[in-house]
Amino acid sequence: MNFAKGGLGWIEVVCGPMFSGKSEELIRRLRRAEIARQRVQIFKPGLDQRYSEDHIVSHSDLKIRSEAVKNASEVMARVDLRTEVIGIDEAQFLGMEMVDVAVRLGDMGKRVIIAGLDTDYLGRPFHPMPELLAIADEITKALAICVQCGNPAKHTQRLVASEDLIVVGAAGMYEARCRRCFEPDLASVKSTPASASKQTAQA
Ligand code: ADP
Ligand code: ZN
């Protein structure tokens, strides 16, 4: 919620694992800004083309139109000076420059709403999200539901063996897990054939 008056810039960050409702929350805030007749621009990284090149699409099928960008500098280059609200999804893919860009946009008086994964497939902080949380005016940490036990889930479980930081997920490649059910070793390429068949069974 932005209570700021007189064009004071404002940075909101929504973080959490996959399936925690980050995109839904981002879309909800942006729709409300549109209802308030504010000028809105929405960006997402071009590499995430799972559902649509020109829309952000939530796992629950909410959609909002967006522009695909390669990195944070391209966000800066594309922002129209008249834009009042800027939405950015999957910010963990836009590079460390995203931090400076967010601060610059905030200092220009824009409301900036950023969503992204706070941890990677091994549970490590996923840059630049920790830095974005530090420079934000307001933060929201969302949780998903653990698909194994129903507890609140803070982790994104990768179900395929790959040690690449970025493996853009189609359905069945990731799921939400709680702290207890999280198994970072499942994603290890060194996993045994026995654990590989376990992965297939769970996917
Ligand atoms: P995110 O952007 O964080 O990946 P989305 O906003 O795209 O999340 O999707 C959230 C929606 O995903 C939920 O409202 C729910 O309908 C659906 N969903 C599917 N699996 C889960 C899960 N394990 N936990 C919570 N929501 C889930
Ligand atoms: Zn669990």
mmCIF file of N, CA and C in Angstrom, residues 64-159:
data_model
loop_
_atom_site.group_PDB
_atom_site.id
_atom_site.type_symbol
_atom_site.label_atom_id
_atom_site.label_comp_id
_atom_site.label_asym_id
_atom_site.label_seq_id
_atom_site.Cartn_x
_atom_site.Cartn_y
_atom_site.Cartn_z
ATOM 1 N N ILE A 64 -1.548 -10.148 -16.996
ATOM 2 C CA ILE A 64 -1.498 -8.712 -17.255
ATOM 3 C C ILE A 64 -0.433 -8.497 -18.323
ATOM 4 N N ARG A 65 -0.673 -7.553 -19.219
ATOM 5 C CA ARG A 65 0.266 -7.374 -20.323
ATOM 6 C C ARG A 65 1.596 -6.857 -19.785
ATOM 7 N N SER A 66 2.696 -7.229 -20.449
ATOM 8 C CA SER A 66 4.016 -6.786 -19.989
ATOM 9 C C SER A 66 4.960 -6.659 -21.174
ATOM 10 N N GLU A 67 6.079 -5.949 -20.944
ATOM 11 C CA GLU A 67 7.128 -5.827 -21.955
ATOM 12 C C GLU A 67 8.280 -6.733 -21.535
ATOM 13 N N ALA A 68 8.839 -7.495 -22.504
ATOM 14 C CA ALA A 68 9.970 -8.366 -22.193
ATOM 15 C C ALA A 68 11.270 -7.568 -22.297
ATOM 16 N N VAL A 69 12.144 -7.744 -21.308
ATOM 17 C CA VAL A 69 13.442 -7.042 -21.301
ATOM 18 C C VAL A 69 14.568 -8.040 -21.043
ATOM 19 N N LYS A 70 15.785 -7.658 -21.470
ATOM 20 C CA LYS A 70 16.950 -8.527 -21.263
ATOM 21 C C LYS A 70 17.553 -8.332 -19.880
ATOM 22 N N ASN A 71 17.542 -7.087 -19.410
ATOM 23 C CA ASN A 71 18.206 -6.774 -18.142
ATOM 24 C C ASN A 71 17.633 -5.473 -17.584
ATOM 25 N N ALA A 72 18.196 -5.066 -16.431
ATOM 26 C CA ALA A 72 17.664 -3.894 -15.747
ATOM 27 C C ALA A 72 17.898 -2.604 -16.540
ATOM 28 N N SER A 73 19.015 -2.512 -17.274
ATOM 29 C CA SER A 73 19.251 -1.276 -18.057
ATOM 30 C C SER A 73 18.161 -1.082 -19.086
ATOM 31 N N GLU A 74 17.685 -2.192 -19.635
ATOM 32 C CA GLU A 74 16.625 -2.073 -20.633
ATOM 33 C C GLU A 74 15.324 -1.578 -19.976
ATOM 34 N N VAL A 75 15.109 -1.944 -18.724
ATOM 35 C CA VAL A 75 13.948 -1.400 -17.997
ATOM 36 C C VAL A 75 14.084 0.119 -17.948
ATOM 37 N N MET A 76 15.275 0.572 -17.515
ATOM 38 C CA MET A 76 15.523 2.016 -17.378
ATOM 39 C C MET A 76 15.295 2.722 -18.714
ATOM 40 N N ALA A 77 15.818 2.119 -19.788
ATOM 41 C CA ALA A 77 15.729 2.744 -21.110
ATOM 42 C C ALA A 77 14.281 2.833 -21.592
ATOM 43 N N ARG A 78 13.462 1.884 -21.181
ATOM 44 C CA ARG A 78 12.091 1.839 -21.706
ATOM 45 C C ARG A 78 11.075 2.611 -20.877
ATOM 46 N N VAL A 79 11.475 3.040 -19.681
ATOM 47 C CA VAL A 79 10.495 3.731 -18.835
ATOM 48 C C VAL A 79 10.160 5.089 -19.436
ATOM 49 N N ASP A 80 8.875 5.307 -19.592
ATOM 50 C CA ASP A 80 8.371 6.585 -20.078
ATOM 51 C C ASP A 80 8.367 7.550 -18.887
ATOM 52 N N LEU A 81 8.802 8.781 -19.110
ATOM 53 C CA LEU A 81 8.890 9.742 -17.998
ATOM 54 C C LEU A 81 7.538 9.975 -17.331
ATOM 55 N N ARG A 82 6.456 9.784 -18.101
ATOM 56 C CA ARG A 82 5.113 10.028 -17.536
ATOM 57 C C ARG A 82 4.601 8.868 -16.693
ATOM 58 N N THR A 83 5.283 7.712 -16.779
ATOM 59 C CA THR A 83 4.824 6.528 -16.036
ATOM 60 C C THR A 83 4.884 6.773 -14.531
ATOM 61 N N GLU A 84 3.803 6.373 -13.848
ATOM 62 C CA GLU A 84 3.751 6.589 -12.393
ATOM 63 C C GLU A 84 4.053 5.322 -11.595
ATOM 64 N N VAL A 85 3.660 4.172 -12.166
ATOM 65 C CA VAL A 85 3.830 2.902 -11.452
ATOM 66 C C VAL A 85 4.554 1.917 -12.372
ATOM 67 N N ILE A 86 5.603 1.283 -11.844
ATOM 68 C CA ILE A 86 6.382 0.330 -12.640
ATOM 69 C C ILE A 86 6.353 -1.026 -11.946
ATOM 70 N N GLY A 87 5.899 -2.042 -12.671
ATOM 71 C CA GLY A 87 5.863 -3.403 -12.127
ATOM 72 C C GLY A 87 6.945 -4.237 -12.780
ATOM 73 N N ILE A 88 7.625 -5.067 -11.992
ATOM 74 C CA ILE A 88 8.683 -5.921 -12.534
ATOM 75 C C ILE A 88 8.524 -7.311 -11.926
ATOM 76 N N ASP A 89 8.406 -8.340 -12.792
ATOM 77 C CA ASP A 89 8.293 -9.720 -12.283
ATOM 78 C C ASP A 89 9.608 -10.458 -12.534
ATOM 79 N N GLU A 90 9.867 -11.504 -11.774
ATOM 80 C CA GLU A 90 11.064 -12.355 -11.930
ATOM 81 C C GLU A 90 12.345 -11.524 -11.906
ATOM 82 N N ALA A 91 12.416 -10.603 -10.949
ATOM 83 C CA ALA A 91 13.544 -9.673 -10.895
ATOM 84 C C ALA A 91 14.874 -10.383 -10.624
ATOM 85 N N GLN A 92 14.817 -11.623 -10.120
ATOM 86 C CA GLN A 92 16.079 -12.346 -9.865
ATOM 87 C C GLN A 92 16.842 -12.633 -11.156
ATOM 88 N N PHE A 93 16.188 -12.471 -12.309
ATOM 89 C CA PHE A 93 16.861 -12.715 -13.589
ATOM 90 C C PHE A 93 17.380 -11.430 -14.245
ATOM 91 N N LEU A 94 17.241 -10.286 -13.587
ATOM 92 C CA LEU A 94 17.573 -9.023 -14.272
ATOM 93 C C LEU A 94 18.935 -8.445 -13.899
ATOM 94 N N GLY A 95 19.667 -9.119 -13.026
ATOM 95 C CA GLY A 95 21.037 -8.700 -12.735
ATOM 96 C C GLY A 95 21.136 -7.690 -11.603
ATOM 97 N N MET A 96 22.379 -7.532 -11.091
ATOM 98 C CA MET A 96 22.626 -6.643 -9.944
ATOM 99 C C MET A 96 22.286 -5.189 -10.242
ATOM 100 N N GLU A 97 22.338 -4.828 -11.533
ATOM 101 C CA GLU A 97 21.993 -3.453 -11.916
ATOM 102 C C GLU A 97 20.572 -3.077 -11.518
ATOM 103 N N MET A 98 19.745 -4.105 -11.290
ATOM 104 C CA MET A 98 18.352 -3.851 -10.917
ATOM 105 C C MET A 98 18.262 -2.989 -9.654
ATOM 106 N N VAL A 99 19.267 -3.112 -8.779
ATOM 107 C CA VAL A 99 19.244 -2.370 -7.513
ATOM 108 C C VAL A 99 19.347 -0.866 -7.796
ATOM 109 N N ASP A 100 20.344 -0.472 -8.591
ATOM 110 C CA ASP A 100 20.510 0.950 -8.938
ATOM 111 C C ASP A 100 19.316 1.471 -9.706
ATOM 112 N N VAL A 101 18.814 0.645 -10.616
ATOM 113 C CA VAL A 101 17.672 1.080 -11.426
ATOM 114 C C VAL A 101 16.455 1.324 -10.525
ATOM 115 N N ALA A 102 16.225 0.428 -9.562
ATOM 116 C CA ALA A 102 15.080 0.602 -8.648
ATOM 117 C C ALA A 102 15.237 1.894 -7.843
ATOM 118 N N VAL A 103 16.443 2.144 -7.340
ATOM 119 C CA VAL A 103 16.669 3.358 -6.542
ATOM 120 C C VAL A 103 16.477 4.607 -7.416
ATOM 121 N N ARG A 104 16.999 4.555 -8.638
ATOM 122 C CA ARG A 104 16.844 5.721 -9.529
ATOM 123 C C ARG A 104 15.383 6.002 -9.818
ATOM 124 N N LEU A 105 14.634 4.942 -10.102
ATOM 125 C CA LEU A 105 13.206 5.130 -10.406
ATOM 126 C C LEU A 105 12.463 5.653 -9.180
ATOM 127 N N GLY A 106 12.798 5.123 -8.004
ATOM 128 C CA GLY A 106 12.190 5.615 -6.763
ATOM 129 C C GLY A 106 12.525 7.090 -6.552
ATOM 130 N N ASP A 107 13.782 7.443 -6.787
ATOM 131 C CA ASP A 107 14.208 8.841 -6.603
ATOM 132 C C ASP A 107 13.551 9.775 -7.619
ATOM 133 N N MET A 108 13.134 9.203 -8.765
ATOM 134 C CA MET A 108 12.423 10.007 -9.773
ATOM 135 C C MET A 108 10.954 10.185 -9.401
ATOM 136 N N GLY A 109 10.522 9.577 -8.296
ATOM 137 C CA GLY A 109 9.136 9.746 -7.844
ATOM 138 C C GLY A 109 8.204 8.643 -8.305
ATOM 139 N N LYS A 110 8.764 7.557 -8.851
ATOM 140 C CA LYS A 110 7.907 6.465 -9.328
ATOM 141 C C LYS A 110 7.603 5.490 -8.189
ATOM 142 N N ARG A 111 6.435 4.844 -8.275
ATOM 143 C CA ARG A 111 6.161 3.697 -7.409
ATOM 144 C C ARG A 111 6.647 2.462 -8.155
ATOM 145 N N VAL A 112 7.589 1.731 -7.555
ATOM 146 C CA VAL A 112 8.197 0.570 -8.201
ATOM 147 C C VAL A 112 7.777 -0.672 -7.412
ATOM 148 N N ILE A 113 7.166 -1.637 -8.111
ATOM 149 C CA ILE A 113 6.723 -2.870 -7.444
ATOM 150 C C ILE A 113 7.474 -4.037 -8.084
ATOM 151 N N ILE A 114 8.277 -4.715 -7.282
ATOM 152 C CA ILE A 114 9.183 -5.744 -7.804
ATOM 153 C C ILE A 114 8.846 -7.087 -7.176
ATOM 154 N N ALA A 115 8.698 -8.128 -8.010
ATOM 155 C CA ALA A 115 8.487 -9.484 -7.486
ATOM 156 C C ALA A 115 9.646 -10.368 -7.921
ATOM 157 N N GLY A 116 10.026 -11.321 -7.079
ATOM 158 C CA GLY A 116 11.092 -12.245 -7.471
ATOM 159 C C GLY A 116 11.336 -13.318 -6.429
ATOM 160 N N LEU A 117 12.074 -14.345 -6.857
ATOM 161 C CA LEU A 117 12.439 -15.459 -5.971
ATOM 162 C C LEU A 117 13.519 -15.008 -5.008
ATOM 163 N N ASP A 118 13.299 -15.201 -3.723
ATOM 164 C CA ASP A 118 14.331 -14.769 -2.776
ATOM 165 C C ASP A 118 15.432 -15.803 -2.591
ATOM 166 N N THR A 119 15.115 -17.082 -2.876
ATOM 167 C CA THR A 119 16.180 -18.098 -2.785
ATOM 168 C C THR A 119 16.186 -18.966 -4.036
ATOM 169 N N ASP A 120 17.361 -19.562 -4.303
ATOM 170 C CA ASP A 120 17.507 -20.392 -5.499
ATOM 171 C C ASP A 120 17.202 -21.862 -5.181
ATOM 172 N N TYR A 121 17.526 -22.750 -6.120
ATOM 173 C CA TYR A 121 17.150 -24.171 -5.989
ATOM 174 C C TYR A 121 17.913 -24.879 -4.871
ATOM 175 N N LEU A 122 18.980 -24.216 -4.359
ATOM 176 C CA LEU A 122 19.697 -24.795 -3.209
ATOM 177 C C LEU A 122 19.350 -24.084 -1.901
ATOM 178 N N GLY A 123 18.424 -23.131 -1.979
ATOM 179 C CA GLY A 123 18.037 -22.396 -0.775
ATOM 180 C C GLY A 123 18.952 -21.215 -0.465
ATOM 181 N N ARG A 124 19.822 -20.852 -1.426
ATOM 182 C CA ARG A 124 20.734 -19.719 -1.202
ATOM 183 C C ARG A 124 20.061 -18.418 -1.639
ATOM 184 N N PRO A 125 20.389 -17.291 -0.977
ATOM 185 C CA PRO A 125 19.842 -16.007 -1.428
ATOM 186 C C PRO A 125 20.099 -15.805 -2.922
ATOM 187 N N PHE A 126 19.084 -15.367 -3.622
ATOM 188 C CA PHE A 126 19.154 -15.251 -5.089
ATOM 189 C C PHE A 126 19.317 -13.771 -5.424
ATOM 190 N N HIS A 127 20.538 -13.396 -5.780
ATOM 191 C CA HIS A 127 20.804 -11.978 -6.065
ATOM 192 C C HIS A 127 20.126 -11.568 -7.366
ATOM 193 N N PRO A 128 19.648 -10.340 -7.466
ATOM 194 C CA PRO A 128 19.781 -9.233 -6.516
ATOM 195 C C PRO A 128 18.630 -9.095 -5.509
ATOM 196 N N MET A 129 17.868 -10.175 -5.251
ATOM 197 C CA MET A 129 16.711 -9.990 -4.353
ATOM 198 C C MET A 129 17.096 -9.527 -2.943
ATOM 199 N N PRO A 130 18.157 -10.088 -2.312
ATOM 200 C CA PRO A 130 18.482 -9.600 -0.959
ATOM 201 C C PRO A 130 18.776 -8.104 -0.938
ATOM 202 N N GLU A 131 19.484 -7.619 -1.964
ATOM 203 C CA GLU A 131 19.814 -6.192 -2.053
ATOM 204 C C GLU A 131 18.549 -5.367 -2.301
ATOM 205 N N LEU A 132 17.640 -5.905 -3.110
ATOM 206 C CA LEU A 132 16.384 -5.184 -3.377
ATOM 207 C C LEU A 132 15.536 -5.105 -2.106
ATOM 208 N N LEU A 133 15.561 -6.179 -1.304
ATOM 209 C CA LEU A 133 14.819 -6.146 -0.035
ATOM 210 C C LEU A 133 15.406 -5.072 0.880
ATOM 211 N N ALA A 134 16.725 -4.915 0.814
ATOM 212 C CA ALA A 134 17.377 -3.923 1.691
ATOM 213 C C ALA A 134 17.040 -2.485 1.300
ATOM 214 N N ILE A 135 16.898 -2.219 0.009
ATOM 215 C CA ILE A 135 16.645 -0.826 -0.407
ATOM 216 C C ILE A 135 15.140 -0.508 -0.511
ATOM 217 N N ALA A 136 14.286 -1.519 -0.274
ATOM 218 C CA ALA A 136 12.838 -1.316 -0.432
ATOM 219 C C ALA A 136 12.255 -0.458 0.688
ATOM 220 N N ASP A 137 11.145 0.216 0.391
ATOM 221 C CA ASP A 137 10.373 0.910 1.424
ATOM 222 C C ASP A 137 9.451 -0.070 2.134
ATOM 223 N N GLU A 138 8.996 -1.088 1.374
ATOM 224 C CA GLU A 138 8.036 -2.035 1.954
ATOM 225 C C GLU A 138 8.290 -3.412 1.366
ATOM 226 N N ILE A 139 8.271 -4.448 2.208
ATOM 227 C CA ILE A 139 8.512 -5.792 1.678
ATOM 228 C C ILE A 139 7.403 -6.760 2.103
ATOM 229 N N THR A 140 7.151 -7.729 1.232
ATOM 230 C CA THR A 140 6.167 -8.777 1.507
ATOM 231 C C THR A 140 6.851 -10.099 1.236
ATOM 232 N N LYS A 141 6.863 -10.978 2.224
ATOM 233 C CA LYS A 141 7.427 -12.307 1.994
ATOM 234 C C LYS A 141 6.267 -13.288 1.928
ATOM 235 N N ALA A 142 6.116 -13.899 0.765
ATOM 236 C CA ALA A 142 4.996 -14.814 0.562
ATOM 237 C C ALA A 142 5.478 -16.255 0.760
ATOM 238 N N LEU A 143 4.572 -17.132 1.196
ATOM 239 C CA LEU A 143 4.892 -18.553 1.335
ATOM 240 C C LEU A 143 3.937 -19.346 0.456
ATOM 241 N N ALA A 144 4.415 -20.482 -0.038
ATOM 242 C CA ALA A 144 3.529 -21.399 -0.763
ATOM 243 C C ALA A 144 3.078 -22.482 0.220
ATOM 244 N N ILE A 145 2.473 -23.526 -0.313
ATOM 245 C CA ILE A 145 2.073 -24.677 0.503
ATOM 246 C C ILE A 145 2.946 -25.857 0.085
ATOM 247 N N CYS A 146 3.543 -26.518 1.056
ATOM 248 C CA CYS A 146 4.405 -27.667 0.764
ATOM 249 C C CYS A 146 3.559 -28.782 0.135
ATOM 250 N N VAL A 147 3.968 -29.241 -1.050
ATOM 251 C CA VAL A 147 3.156 -30.255 -1.739
ATOM 252 C C VAL A 147 3.291 -31.630 -1.074
ATOM 253 N N GLN A 148 4.295 -31.777 -0.197
ATOM 254 C CA GLN A 148 4.480 -33.078 0.451
ATOM 255 C C GLN A 148 3.690 -33.186 1.756
ATOM 256 N N CYS A 149 3.632 -32.088 2.532
ATOM 257 C CA CYS A 149 3.042 -32.214 3.876
ATOM 258 C C CYS A 149 2.015 -31.131 4.214
ATOM 259 N N GLY A 150 1.850 -30.128 3.356
ATOM 260 C CA GLY A 150 0.829 -29.113 3.615
ATOM 261 C C GLY A 150 1.255 -27.965 4.516
ATOM 262 N N ASN A 151 2.497 -27.996 4.988
ATOM 263 C CA ASN A 151 2.992 -26.879 5.802
ATOM 264 C C ASN A 151 3.311 -25.673 4.922
ATOM 265 N N PRO A 152 3.494 -24.493 5.553
ATOM 266 C CA PRO A 152 3.951 -23.342 4.771
ATOM 267 C C PRO A 152 5.312 -23.656 4.133
ATOM 268 N N ALA A 153 5.448 -23.294 2.863
ATOM 269 C CA ALA A 153 6.640 -23.671 2.094
ATOM 270 C C ALA A 153 7.462 -22.446 1.737
ATOM 271 N N LYS A 154 8.733 -22.434 2.142
ATOM 272 C CA LYS A 154 9.617 -21.319 1.795
ATOM 273 C C LYS A 154 10.588 -21.669 0.680
ATOM 274 N N HIS A 155 10.609 -22.941 0.267
ATOM 275 C CA HIS A 155 11.620 -23.375 -0.697
ATOM 276 C C HIS A 155 11.033 -23.707 -2.068
ATOM 277 N N THR A 156 11.875 -23.502 -3.082
ATOM 278 C CA THR A 156 11.560 -23.948 -4.434
ATOM 279 C C THR A 156 12.362 -25.216 -4.688
ATOM 280 N N GLN A 157 11.669 -26.346 -4.755
ATOM 281 C CA GLN A 157 12.330 -27.638 -4.967
ATOM 282 C C GLN A 157 12.490 -27.890 -6.461
ATOM 283 N N ARG A 158 13.749 -28.050 -6.910
ATOM 284 C CA ARG A 158 13.967 -28.427 -8.314
ATOM 285 C C ARG A 158 13.896 -29.948 -8.402
ATOM 286 N N LEU A 159 13.148 -30.449 -9.390
ATOM 287 C CA LEU A 159 12.928 -31.894 -9.498
ATOM 288 C C LEU A 159 13.785 -32.542 -10.571
#
